[in-house]
PDB file of C-alpha atoms in Angstrom:
ATOM      1  CA  MET J   1    -114.573  54.957-127.514  1.00 49.00           C
ATOM      2  CA  LEU J   2    -113.677  54.040-131.091  1.00 67.00           C
ATOM      3  CA  GLN J   3    -113.696  57.283-133.031  1.00 86.00           C
ATOM      4  CA  TYR J   4    -113.721  57.285-136.809  1.00 91.00           C
ATOM      5  CA  ILE J   5    -115.162  58.965-139.903  1.00 94.00           C
ATOM      6  CA  GLN J   6    -117.227  57.186-142.543  1.00 96.00           C
ATOM      7  CA  TYR J   7    -117.483  58.628-146.046  1.00 97.00           C
ATOM      8  CA  LYS J   8    -121.111  58.322-147.146  1.00 97.00           C
ATOM      9  CA  THR J   9    -120.693  57.644-150.836  1.00 97.00           C
ATOM     10  CA  SER J  10    -120.877  54.661-153.171  1.00 96.00           C
ATOM     11  CA  LEU J  11    -117.525  53.894-154.755  1.00 98.00           C
ATOM     12  CA  PRO J  12    -117.200  52.247-158.203  1.00 98.00           C
ATOM     13  CA  ASP J  13    -114.864  49.431-159.206  1.00 98.00           C
ATOM     14  CA  MET J  14    -111.262  50.661-159.218  1.00 98.00           C
ATOM     15  CA  LYS J  15    -108.366  49.555-161.405  1.00 97.00           C
ATOM     16  CA  GLU J  16    -106.125  52.229-159.886  1.00 98.00           C
ATOM     17  CA  PHE J  17    -106.348  54.924-157.225  1.00 98.00           C
ATOM     18  CA  THR J  18    -104.575  57.724-155.366  1.00 98.00           C
ATOM     19  CA  VAL J  19    -105.263  58.764-151.760  1.00 98.00           C
ATOM     20  CA  CYS J  20    -104.029  62.193-150.593  1.00 98.00           C
ATOM     21  CA  MET J  21    -104.517  63.944-147.244  1.00 97.00           C
ATOM     22  CA  TRP J  22    -103.049  66.157-144.537  1.00 96.00           C
ATOM     23  CA  HIS J  23    -102.543  64.460-141.146  1.00 96.00           C
ATOM     24  CA  LYS J  24    -101.115  65.234-137.715  1.00 95.00           C
ATOM     25  CA  PHE J  25    -100.483  62.718-134.914  1.00 94.00           C
ATOM     26  CA  TYR J  26    -100.752  63.187-131.149  1.00 92.00           C
ATOM     27  CA  ASN J  27     -98.722  60.133-130.120  1.00 89.00           C
ATOM     28  CA  HIS J  28     -96.686  57.230-131.447  1.00 88.00           C
ATOM     29  CA  THR J  29     -98.246  54.582-129.207  1.00 85.00           C
ATOM     30  CA  ASN J  30    -101.118  53.561-131.458  1.00 84.00           C
ATOM     31  CA  ASP J  31    -101.017  52.651-135.114  1.00 91.00           C
ATOM     32  CA  HIS J  32    -102.791  55.271-137.227  1.00 93.00           C
ATOM     33  CA  PRO J  33    -105.326  53.981-139.804  1.00 95.00           C
ATOM     34  CA  LEU J  34    -105.401  56.733-142.439  1.00 96.00           C
ATOM     35  CA  PHE J  35    -107.811  55.102-144.896  1.00 98.00           C
ATOM     36  CA  SER J  36    -109.664  51.787-144.745  1.00 97.00           C
ATOM     37  CA  TYR J  37    -111.881  50.500-147.560  1.00 98.00           C
ATOM     38  CA  ALA J  38    -113.643  47.178-147.070  1.00 98.00           C
ATOM     39  CA  VAL J  39    -115.960  45.082-149.216  1.00 97.00           C
ATOM     40  CA  PRO J  40    -117.780  41.865-148.289  1.00 95.00           C
ATOM     41  CA  ASN J  41    -115.270  39.023-147.858  1.00 93.00           C
ATOM     42  CA  GLN J  42    -112.311  41.422-148.090  1.00 95.00           C
ATOM     43  CA  PRO J  43    -111.868  43.916-145.219  1.00 95.00           C
ATOM     44  CA  ARG J  44    -108.469  45.022-146.575  1.00 95.00           C
ATOM     45  CA  ALA J  45    -109.506  45.937-150.105  1.00 98.00           C
ATOM     46  CA  ILE J  46    -107.518  49.152-149.519  1.00 98.00           C
ATOM     47  CA  TYR J  47    -105.755  49.858-146.255  1.00 98.00           C
ATOM     48  CA  LEU J  48    -103.320  52.743-145.723  1.00 98.00           C
ATOM     49  CA  TRP J  49    -101.828  53.236-142.272  1.00 96.00           C
ATOM     50  CA  VAL J  50     -98.873  54.385-140.180  1.00 96.00           C
ATOM     51  CA  SER J  51     -97.483  51.805-137.768  1.00 93.00           C
ATOM     52  CA  ASN J  52     -95.245  52.734-134.857  1.00 90.00           C
ATOM     53  CA  SER J  53     -92.438  51.063-132.966  1.00 86.00           C
ATOM     54  CA  LEU J  54     -90.476  52.389-130.005  1.00 81.00           C
ATOM     55  CA  ARG J  55     -88.263  54.643-132.148  1.00 85.00           C
ATOM     56  CA  SER J  56     -89.695  54.646-135.679  1.00 92.00           C
ATOM     57  CA  SER J  57     -92.841  55.238-137.723  1.00 95.00           C
ATOM     58  CA  TYR J  58     -93.692  53.422-140.947  1.00 96.00           C
ATOM     59  CA  PHE J  59     -96.056  54.137-143.835  1.00 98.00           C
ATOM     60  CA  SER J  60     -97.705  50.999-145.227  1.00 97.00           C
ATOM     61  CA  LEU J  61    -100.198  50.185-147.982  1.00 98.00           C
ATOM     62  CA  SER J  62    -102.192  47.000-148.448  1.00 97.00           C
ATOM     63  CA  VAL J  63    -104.447  46.075-151.382  1.00 97.00           C
ATOM     64  CA  GLU J  64    -106.475  42.857-151.206  1.00 96.00           C
ATOM     65  CA  SER J  65    -104.455  41.985-148.061  1.00 95.00           C
ATOM     66  CA  HIS J  66    -101.160  42.209-150.002  1.00 96.00           C
ATOM     67  CA  THR J  67     -98.867  44.669-148.220  1.00 96.00           C
ATOM     68  CA  PHE J  68     -96.784  46.544-150.776  1.00 96.00           C
ATOM     69  CA  PHE J  69     -94.327  48.372-148.532  1.00 96.00           C
ATOM     70  CA  ARG J  70     -93.365  49.337-144.986  1.00 96.00           C
ATOM     71  CA  LEU J  71     -91.472  52.596-145.343  1.00 96.00           C
ATOM     72  CA  ASN J  72     -89.662  54.269-142.450  1.00 96.00           C
ATOM     73  CA  TYR J  73     -90.296  58.021-142.187  1.00 96.00           C
ATOM     74  CA  PRO J  74     -89.341  60.440-139.354  1.00 94.00           C
ATOM     75  CA  LEU J  75     -92.817  61.664-138.390  1.00 95.00           C
ATOM     76  CA  ARG J  76     -92.864  64.196-135.565  1.00 94.00           C
ATOM     77  CA  LEU J  77     -95.755  64.674-133.197  1.00 93.00           C
ATOM     78  CA  ASN J  78     -98.112  67.647-133.503  1.00 94.00           C
ATOM     79  CA  ARG J  79     -96.827  68.544-136.965  1.00 96.00           C
ATOM     80  CA  TRP J  80     -98.833  68.521-140.198  1.00 96.00           C
ATOM     81  CA  TYR J  81     -97.677  66.266-143.049  1.00 97.00           C
ATOM     82  CA  HIS J  82     -99.136  65.834-146.514  1.00 97.00           C
ATOM     83  CA  SER J  83     -99.040  62.387-148.102  1.00 98.00           C
ATOM     84  CA  CYS J  84    -100.162  60.960-151.440  1.00 98.00           C
ATOM     85  CA  THR J  85    -100.215  57.195-151.965  1.00 98.00           C
ATOM     86  CA  SER J  86    -100.915  55.677-155.363  1.00 98.00           C
ATOM     87  CA  TRP J  87    -101.418  52.230-156.918  1.00 98.00           C
ATOM     88  CA  ASN J  88    -101.751  51.396-160.607  1.00 98.00           C
ATOM     89  CA  GLY J  89    -103.369  48.005-161.190  1.00 97.00           C
ATOM     90  CA  ARG J  90    -102.483  48.081-164.888  1.00 96.00           C
ATOM     91  CA  THR J  91     -98.720  48.130-164.266  1.00 96.00           C
ATOM     92  CA  GLY J  92     -98.413  47.148-160.594  1.00 96.00           C
ATOM     93  CA  GLU J  93     -96.601  50.385-159.747  1.00 97.00           C
ATOM     94  CA  TRP J  94     -97.055  51.999-156.335  1.00 97.00           C
ATOM     95  CA  GLN J  95     -95.760  55.375-155.163  1.00 97.00           C
ATOM     96  CA  ILE J  96     -95.795  57.326-151.926  1.00 98.00           C
ATOM     97  CA  TRP J  97     -95.067  61.040-151.618  1.00 98.00           C
ATOM     98  CA  VAL J  98     -94.653  62.966-148.359  1.00 98.00           C
ATOM     99  CA  ASN J  99     -94.602  66.775-148.427  1.00 97.00           C
ATOM    100  CA  ALA J 100     -94.272  66.724-152.240  1.00 95.00           C
ATOM    101  CA  GLU J 101     -91.195  64.462-152.142  1.00 96.00           C
ATOM    102  CA  ARG J 102     -91.348  60.952-153.519  1.00 96.00           C
ATOM    103  CA  VAL J 103     -90.004  58.750-150.747  1.00 95.00           C
ATOM    104  CA  GLY J 104     -90.973  55.349-152.128  1.00 95.00           C
ATOM    105  CA  ARG J 105     -91.741  53.610-155.414  1.00 95.00           C
ATOM    106  CA  GLY J 106     -91.961  50.006-156.557  1.00 95.00           C
ATOM    107  CA  PHE J 107     -93.955  47.295-158.316  1.00 95.00           C
ATOM    108  CA  HIS J 108     -96.165  44.470-157.067  1.00 93.00           C
ATOM    109  CA  ASN J 109     -96.808  42.137-159.971  1.00 92.00           C
ATOM    110  CA  ARG J 110     -99.203  39.694-158.308  1.00 92.00           C
ATOM    111  CA  LEU J 111    -102.119  42.141-158.533  1.00 95.00           C
ATOM    112  CA  VAL J 112    -101.542  43.380-162.085  1.00 96.00           C
ATOM    113  CA  GLY J 113    -104.934  43.432-163.781  1.00 95.00           C
ATOM    114  CA  HIS J 114    -106.832  43.192-160.492  1.00 96.00           C
ATOM    115  CA  VAL J 115    -109.999  45.253-160.050  1.00 97.00           C
ATOM    116  CA  ILE J 116    -110.988  46.451-156.567  1.00 98.00           C
ATOM    117  CA  PRO J 117    -114.743  45.903-156.185  1.00 98.00           C
ATOM    118  CA  GLY J 118    -116.973  48.926-155.644  1.00 98.00           C
ATOM    119  CA  GLY J 119    -119.859  49.404-153.250  1.00 97.00           C
ATOM    120  CA  GLY J 120    -117.790  49.037-150.083  1.00 97.00           C
ATOM    121  CA  ILE J 121    -117.354  51.096-146.906  1.00 98.00           C
ATOM    122  CA  ALA J 122    -114.611  53.740-146.651  1.00 98.00           C
ATOM    123  CA  ILE J 123    -113.532  55.142-143.278  1.00 97.00           C
ATOM    124  CA  THR J 124    -110.662  56.996-141.589  1.00 96.00           C
ATOM    125  CA  GLY J 125    -109.560  56.375-138.004  1.00 92.00           C
ATOM    126  CA  GLN J 126    -110.002  52.609-137.618  1.00 92.00           C
ATOM    127  CA  GLU J 127    -108.996  49.433-139.419  1.00 92.00           C
ATOM    128  CA  GLN J 128    -111.921  47.341-140.636  1.00 94.00           C
ATOM    129  CA  ARG J 129    -111.113  43.740-139.770  1.00 91.00           C
ATOM    130  CA  GLN J 130    -114.499  42.769-141.090  1.00 92.00           C
ATOM    131  CA  TYR J 131    -116.881  44.546-143.430  1.00 93.00           C
ATOM    132  CA  GLY J 132    -118.011  47.689-141.583  1.00 87.00           C
ATOM    133  CA  GLY J 133    -116.501  46.764-138.213  1.00 87.00           C
ATOM    134  CA  GLY J 134    -114.220  44.394-136.342  1.00 86.00           C
ATOM    135  CA  PHE J 135    -112.400  47.243-134.606  1.00 84.00           C
ATOM    136  CA  LEU J 136    -109.944  46.316-131.854  1.00 74.00           C
ATOM    137  CA  GLU J 137    -109.664  48.099-128.505  1.00 67.00           C
ATOM    138  CA  GLY J 138    -109.162  47.343-124.830  1.00 57.00           C
ATOM    139  CA  GLU J 139    -107.641  44.411-122.987  1.00 58.00           C
ATOM    140  CA  GLY J 140    -106.388  41.577-125.110  1.00 57.00           C
ATOM    141  CA  SER J 141    -106.060  43.730-128.215  1.00 57.00           C
ATOM    142  CA  PRO J 142    -102.796  43.623-130.183  1.00 58.00           C
ATOM    143  CA  LYS J 143    -100.197  46.269-129.460  1.00 60.00           C
ATOM    144  CA  GLY J 144    -100.909  49.477-131.360  1.00 54.00           C
ATOM    145  CA  SER J 145    -104.668  48.949-131.483  1.00 64.00           C
ATOM    146  CA  GLY J 146    -107.118  51.662-130.568  1.00 69.00           C
ATOM    147  CA  GLY J 147    -107.217  53.716-133.722  1.00 82.00           C
ATOM    148  CA  PHE J 148    -106.035  57.053-135.033  1.00 86.00           C
ATOM    149  CA  LEU J 149    -105.019  59.646-132.435  1.00 88.00           C
ATOM    150  CA  GLY J 150    -104.642  62.970-134.192  1.00 92.00           C
ATOM    151  CA  GLU J 151    -106.202  65.105-136.910  1.00 93.00           C
ATOM    152  CA  VAL J 152    -106.857  64.681-140.614  1.00 95.00           C
ATOM    153  CA  THR J 153    -108.088  67.093-143.279  1.00 94.00           C
ATOM    154  CA  GLN J 154    -108.324  67.541-147.052  1.00 94.00           C
ATOM    155  CA  LEU J 155    -108.622  63.811-147.782  1.00 97.00           C
ATOM    156  CA  TYR J 156    -109.202  62.975-151.446  1.00 98.00           C
ATOM    157  CA  LEU J 157    -109.584  59.634-153.199  1.00 98.00           C
ATOM    158  CA  TYR J 158    -108.998  59.689-156.963  1.00 98.00           C
ATOM    159  CA  LYS J 159    -109.865  57.021-159.516  1.00 98.00           C
ATOM    160  CA  ALA J 160    -106.515  57.498-161.272  1.00 97.00           C
ATOM    161  CA  ALA J 161    -102.948  56.668-160.300  1.00 97.00           C
ATOM    162  CA  LEU J 162    -100.169  59.224-160.247  1.00 96.00           C
ATOM    163  CA  ALA J 163     -98.076  59.592-163.403  1.00 95.00           C
ATOM    164  CA  ALA J 164     -95.521  56.809-163.756  1.00 92.00           C
ATOM    165  CA  GLY J 165     -92.191  57.447-162.083  1.00 82.00           C
ATOM    166  CA  LYS J 166     -88.721  57.647-163.597  1.00 73.00           C
ATOM    167  CA  ALA J 167     -86.931  54.328-163.277  1.00 60.00           C
ATOM    168  CA  HIS J 168     -83.424  55.821-163.511  1.00 45.00           C
ATOM    169  CA  ARG J 169     -83.664  58.065-160.490  1.00 50.00           C
ATOM    170  CA  ASP J 170     -83.034  56.860-156.951  1.00 43.00           C
ATOM    171  CA  HIS J 171     -84.994  59.212-154.729  1.00 48.00           C
ATOM    172  CA  LYS J 172     -84.026  60.121-151.201  1.00 51.00           C
ATOM    173  CA  HIS J 173     -85.401  57.767-148.578  1.00 47.00           C
ATOM    174  CA  HIS J 174     -85.555  58.244-144.841  1.00 50.00           C
ATOM    175  CA  HIS J 175     -83.905  55.071-143.542  1.00 47.00           C
ATOM    176  CA  GLY J 176     -81.446  56.544-141.060  1.00 44.00           C
ATOM    177  CA  ASN J 177     -78.197  57.448-142.794  1.00 39.00           C
ATOM    178  CA  HIS J 178     -79.199  55.999-146.149  1.00 41.00           C
ATOM    179  CA  ALA J 179     -77.364  57.565-149.070  1.00 38.00           C
ATOM    180  CA  SER J 180     -78.219  57.342-152.741  1.00 39.00           C
ATOM    181  CA  SER J 181     -76.001  55.090-154.840  1.00 35.00           C
ATOM    182  CA  THR J 182     -76.587  57.165-157.964  1.00 39.00           C
ATOM    183  CA  THR J 183     -74.986  60.453-156.943  1.00 41.00           C
ATOM    184  CA  PRO J 184     -74.275  62.426-160.143  1.00 49.00           C
ATOM    185  CA  GLN J 185     -70.633  62.717-161.171  1.00 52.00           C
ATOM    186  CA  PRO J 186     -69.129  66.133-160.316  1.00 52.00           C
ATOM    187  CA  PRO J 187     -68.148  68.366-163.252  1.00 59.00           C
ATOM    188  CA  PRO J 188     -64.488  68.397-164.352  1.00 61.00           C
ATOM    189  CA  VAL J 189     -62.319  70.965-162.591  1.00 56.00           C
ATOM    190  CA  SER J 190     -60.972  73.666-164.877  1.00 58.00           C
ATOM    191  CA  THR J 191     -57.166  73.843-164.777  1.00 59.00           C
ATOM    192  CA  GLY J 192     -56.698  76.824-167.116  1.00 62.00           C
ATOM    193  CA  PRO J 193     -54.523  76.977-170.257  1.00 66.00           C
ATOM    194  CA  PRO J 194     -51.347  74.835-170.412  1.00 66.00           C
ATOM    195  CA  LEU J 195     -48.198  76.507-169.122  1.00 64.00           C
ATOM    196  CA  PRO J 196     -45.343  77.295-171.596  1.00 68.00           C
ATOM    197  CA  PRO J 197     -42.291  74.980-171.505  1.00 68.00           C
ATOM    198  CA  HIS J 198     -39.671  75.890-168.933  1.00 65.00           C
ATOM    199  CA  PRO J 199     -36.510  77.279-170.581  1.00 65.00           C
ATOM    200  CA  LEU J 200     -34.234  75.343-168.217  1.00 65.00           C
ATOM    201  CA  LEU J 201     -35.909  71.913-168.430  1.00 66.00           C
ATOM    202  CA  ILE J 202     -36.400  69.173-171.007  1.00 66.00           C
ATOM    203  CA  SER J 203     -38.797  66.396-169.935  1.00 63.00           C
ATOM    204  CA  GLY J 204     -38.431  67.580-166.364  1.00 62.00           C
ATOM    205  CA  GLN J 205     -34.598  67.435-166.381  1.00 66.00           C
ATOM    206  CA  LEU J 206     -32.051  70.294-166.404  1.00 64.00           C
ATOM    207  CA  ILE J 207     -30.359  70.919-169.753  1.00 63.00           C
ATOM    208  CA  PRO J 208     -26.773  69.584-169.395  1.00 63.00           C
ATOM    209  CA  ARG J 209     -23.678  71.794-169.870  1.00 58.00           C
ATOM    210  CA  LEU J 210     -25.690  74.971-170.179  1.00 52.00           C
ATOM    211  CA  ASN J 211     -24.301  78.351-169.028  1.00 56.00           C
ATOM    212  CA  ILE J 212     -27.479  79.651-167.421  1.00 49.00           C
ATOM    213  CA  ASN J 213     -26.228  83.171-166.661  1.00 53.00           C
ATOM    214  CA  ALA J 214     -24.578  83.823-169.996  1.00 49.00           C
ATOM    215  CA  GLN J 215     -26.884  82.150-172.450  1.00 50.00           C
ATOM    216  CA  LEU J 216     -30.363  82.281-170.862  1.00 47.00           C
ATOM    217  CA  GLY J 217     -30.245  85.286-168.576  1.00 50.00           C
ATOM    218  CA  GLY J 218     -32.100  87.457-171.074  1.00 48.00           C
ATOM    219  CA  ARG J 219     -34.689  84.812-171.896  1.00 48.00           C
ATOM    220  CA  LEU J 220     -36.262  84.500-168.465  1.00 49.00           C
ATOM    221  CA  ARG J 221     -38.686  87.337-169.234  1.00 53.00           C
ATOM    222  CA  PRO J 222     -40.642  86.628-172.429  1.00 52.00           C
ATOM    223  CA  GLN J 223     -40.710  89.504-174.908  1.00 55.00           C
ATOM    224  CA  ASN J 224     -44.496  89.339-175.393  1.00 60.00           C
ATOM    225  CA  PRO J 225     -46.137  87.668-172.367  1.00 55.00           C
ATOM    226  CA  PRO J 226     -49.521  86.037-173.132  1.00 57.00           C
ATOM    227  CA  PRO J 227     -52.546  88.135-172.173  1.00 58.00           C
ATOM    228  CA  PRO J 228     -54.519  87.046-169.093  1.00 52.00           C
ATOM    229  CA  THR J 229     -57.511  84.803-169.675  1.00 51.00           C
ATOM    230  CA  PRO J 230     -60.730  84.652-167.594  1.00 50.00           C
ATOM    231  CA  GLY J 231     -60.095  82.696-164.441  1.00 48.00           C
ATOM    232  CA  ASN J 232     -56.336  83.317-164.594  1.00 45.00           C
ATOM    233  CA  LEU J 233     -54.818  86.690-163.626  1.00 41.00           C
ATOM    234  CA  LEU J 234     -51.240  87.548-164.530  1.00 41.00           C
ATOM    235  CA  LEU J 235     -49.305  88.520-161.423  1.00 41.00           C
ATOM    236  CA  SER J 236     -45.882  90.073-162.070  1.00 42.00           C
ATOM    237  CA  SER J 237     -43.706  90.190-158.991  1.00 40.00           C
ATOM    238  CA  PRO J 238     -39.950  89.905-158.317  1.00 40.00           C
ATOM    239  CA  LEU J 239     -40.193  86.430-156.845  1.00 40.00           C
ATOM    240  CA  LEU J 240     -37.259  85.068-158.861  1.00 39.00           C
ATOM    241  CA  GLN J 241     -34.160  87.253-159.192  1.00 44.00           C
ATOM    242  CA  HIS J 242     -31.434  86.206-161.625  1.00 44.00           C
ATOM    243  CA  SER J 243     -27.841  87.375-162.088  1.00 44.00           C
ATOM    244  CA  GLY J 244     -28.704  89.197-165.312  1.00 48.00           C
ATOM    245  CA  GLY J 245     -30.987  91.554-163.399  1.00 47.00           C
ATOM    246  CA  SER J 246     -34.160  90.245-165.029  1.00 46.00           C
ATOM    247  CA  THR J 247     -37.188  88.939-163.169  1.00 42.00           C
ATOM    248  CA  SER J 248     -39.604  86.147-163.922  1.00 44.00           C
ATOM    249  CA  SER J 249     -43.405  86.440-164.284  1.00 44.00           C
ATOM    250  CA  ILE J 250     -45.639  83.780-162.729  1.00 42.00           C
ATOM    251  CA  THR J 251     -49.150  82.898-163.931  1.00 42.00           C
ATOM    252  CA  LEU J 252     -51.449  81.732-161.122  1.00 42.00           C
ATOM    253  CA  PRO J 253     -55.036  80.444-161.501  1.00 46.00           C
ATOM    254  CA  VAL J 254     -56.655  83.280-159.553  1.00 44.00           C
ATOM    255  CA  GLN J 255     -60.420  83.676-159.838  1.00 49.00           C
ATOM    256  CA  ASP J 256     -61.375  86.657-161.980  1.00 50.00           C
ATOM    257  CA  PRO J 257     -64.123  88.571-160.114  1.00 47.00           C
ATOM    258  CA  THR J 258     -65.576  89.720-163.438  1.00 48.00           C
ATOM    259  CA  SER J 259     -65.893  86.197-164.852  1.00 46.00           C
ATOM    260  CA  THR J 260     -69.407  84.852-165.394  1.00 49.00           C
ATOM    261  CA  ARG J 261     -70.531  82.117-163.034  1.00 51.00           C
ATOM    262  CA  THR J 262     -72.898  79.530-164.462  1.00 49.00           C
ATOM    263  CA  LYS J 263     -75.298  77.528-162.319  1.00 49.00           C
ATOM    264  CA  ARG J 264     -74.929  73.781-162.564  1.00 49.00           C
ATOM    265  CA  LYS J 265     -77.789  72.170-164.433  1.00 48.00           C
ATOM    266  CA  ASP J 266     -79.863  69.541-162.710  1.00 51.00           C
ATOM    267  CA  ASP J 267     -78.757  66.115-163.860  1.00 51.00           C
ATOM    268  CA  TYR J 268     -82.296  64.727-163.708  1.00 52.00           C
ATOM    269  CA  PRO J 269     -85.622  66.087-164.934  1.00 57.00           C
ATOM    270  CA  ARG J 270     -88.465  66.630-162.511  1.00 78.00           C
ATOM    271  CA  GLU J 271     -90.599  63.603-161.694  1.00 87.00           C
ATOM    272  CA  PRO J 272     -93.830  63.549-163.759  1.00 87.00           C
ATOM    273  CA  ALA J 273     -96.020  63.098-160.664  1.00 94.00           C
ATOM    274  CA  GLU J 274     -94.409  65.942-158.709  1.00 95.00           C
ATOM    275  CA  GLY J 275     -96.583  68.598-160.316  1.00 94.00           C
ATOM    276  CA  GLU J 276     -99.739  66.553-159.661  1.00 95.00           C
ATOM    277  CA  VAL J 277     -98.888  66.094-155.987  1.00 96.00           C
ATOM    278  CA  LYS J 278     -98.083  69.782-155.504  1.00 95.00           C
ATOM    279  CA  GLN J 279    -101.395  70.838-157.041  1.00 95.00           C
ATOM    280  CA  VAL J 280    -103.299  68.643-154.584  1.00 96.00           C
ATOM    281  CA  MET J 281    -101.096  69.713-151.676  1.00 95.00           C
ATOM    282  CA  ASN J 282    -101.796  73.391-152.327  1.00 93.00           C
ATOM    283  CA  VAL J 283    -105.553  72.991-151.820  1.00 91.00           C
ATOM    284  CA  CYS J 284    -105.716  74.258-148.246  1.00 87.00           C
ATOM    285  CA  SER J 285    -108.914  76.315-148.147  1.00 80.00           C
ATOM    286  CA  GLY J 286    -112.541  75.992-149.133  1.00 78.00           C
ATOM    287  CA  CYS J 287    -112.077  78.650-151.806  1.00 82.00           C
ATOM    288  CA  ALA J 288    -109.164  77.042-153.658  1.00 86.00           C
ATOM    289  CA  PRO J 289    -110.182  75.219-156.853  1.00 90.00           C
ATOM    290  CA  GLU J 290    -109.850  71.440-156.803  1.00 92.00           C
ATOM    291  CA  PRO J 291    -107.326  70.572-159.553  1.00 92.00           C
ATOM    292  CA  PHE J 292    -108.568  67.067-160.480  1.00 95.00           C
ATOM    293  CA  LYS J 293    -112.259  67.301-159.714  1.00 94.00           C
ATOM    294  CA  LYS J 294    -113.311  64.988-162.561  1.00 95.00           C
ATOM    295  CA  ALA J 295    -111.222  62.168-161.086  1.00 97.00           C
ATOM    296  CA  GLU J 296    -112.503  62.530-157.501  1.00 97.00           C
ATOM    297  CA  LEU J 297    -114.268  59.635-155.823  1.00 98.00           C
ATOM    298  CA  ILE J 298    -114.097  61.140-152.324  1.00 98.00           C
ATOM    299  CA  SER J 299    -113.769  64.879-151.762  1.00 96.00           C
ATOM    300  CA  TRP J 300    -113.172  66.282-148.298  1.00 94.00           C
ATOM    301  CA  ARG J 301    -115.104  69.356-149.325  1.00 92.00           C
ATOM    302  CA  SER J 302    -118.227  67.810-150.846  1.00 94.00           C
ATOM    303  CA  THR J 303    -118.531  64.133-149.828  1.00 97.00           C
ATOM    304  CA  PRO J 304    -120.949  63.639-146.877  1.00 96.00           C
ATOM    305  CA  LYS J 305    -119.282  62.274-143.746  1.00 95.00           C
ATOM    306  CA  LYS J 306    -120.615  60.615-140.613  1.00 94.00           C
ATOM    307  CA  LEU J 307    -118.659  60.859-137.353  1.00 92.00           C
ATOM    308  CA  TYR J 308    -118.762  58.083-134.758  1.00 89.00           C
ATOM    309  CA  SER J 309    -118.058  57.870-131.021  1.00 80.00           C
ATOM    310  CA  GLY J 310    -117.128  61.463-130.348  1.00 75.00           C
ATOM    311  CA  ALA J 311    -114.952  62.255-133.351  1.00 82.00           C
ATOM    312  CA  LEU J 312    -115.023  66.036-133.803  1.00 79.00           C
ATOM    313  CA  TYR J 313    -115.432  68.069-136.976  1.00 73.00           C
ATOM    314  CA  THR J 314    -114.037  71.561-136.376  1.00 77.00           C
ATOM    315  CA  LEU J 315    -113.245  74.623-138.463  1.00 75.00           C
ATOM    316  CA  ALA J 316    -109.647  74.860-139.630  1.00 76.00           C
ATOM    317  CA  ASN J 317    -107.329  77.657-140.653  1.00 79.00           C
ATOM    318  CA  ALA J 318    -107.139  78.109-144.419  1.00 79.00           C
ATOM    319  CA  GLU J 319    -103.344  77.846-144.410  1.00 81.00           C
ATOM    320  CA  CYS J 320    -101.235  74.853-145.379  1.00 84.00           C
ATOM    321  CA  ARG J 321     -99.330  73.219-142.486  1.00 79.00           C
ATOM    322  CA  ARG J 322    -101.186  75.451-139.990  1.00 82.00           C
ATOM    323  CA  PHE J 323    -104.698  74.034-140.055  1.00 79.00           C
TER     324      PHE J 323
END
């Protein structure tokens, strides 16, 4: 039984788009077609899916049969994830966000200026290998065929791309032990004020032919010791005893508990699209206002849907991540 959802609406021509949704998977055996939009002579006008191997899951996006990326992400079974995938045909930029974190961004220049034709068929749950059909299942089908096994909710298709990303920032990816190559430089360590010159040394060497006891015994304790500064407490203790009976004072860089601690400033500003993604992600009930209603082409709340082959439409909890 090939279960899927068809969105009963007529879509216009698209120069850019964003697809956002919540999804949860029951297994990692099948590939999971999240969104498939087909037009005559082009079944992969837009195709967004999660493919699975033995140990990994990958987000992928294809426009006009050009696959832009195959991004590894640690998806766990029976857990809700929110994803937003965007393509801008004017610049060629694509982005993918998972749980309000941008995990991928790039450019595909071959389709700059391309317009995706309208009037096609949009579905979730199966890949259209021909206009309106061509689903694969059963014996002889490629590995991973069979369609989406899980749940989806709050799917929205917008006629606008997400705000352009920052080129200077290397965002965290989920490719095993991948580490960013643009880690910000740590702040300089404060060493406190310079210490006064030692009365017995010149350039690190002892002063020659100097009667230490007779001539410098009274100079080991300064007459007016410098006052303590924040971050450095003056500790006077008889650690050094000299023949003249005087003691030496030692200044140590001890943390002053009354000193003001300042929080380190973020080296990078927030991504422009982060606020957009979070607004969409926070729509988790039928009462919450839709933040970009004027840009909607498909709305989970208002677009008519037709369910095929036993796909179920059930009531959900009005709580993010706990539908």
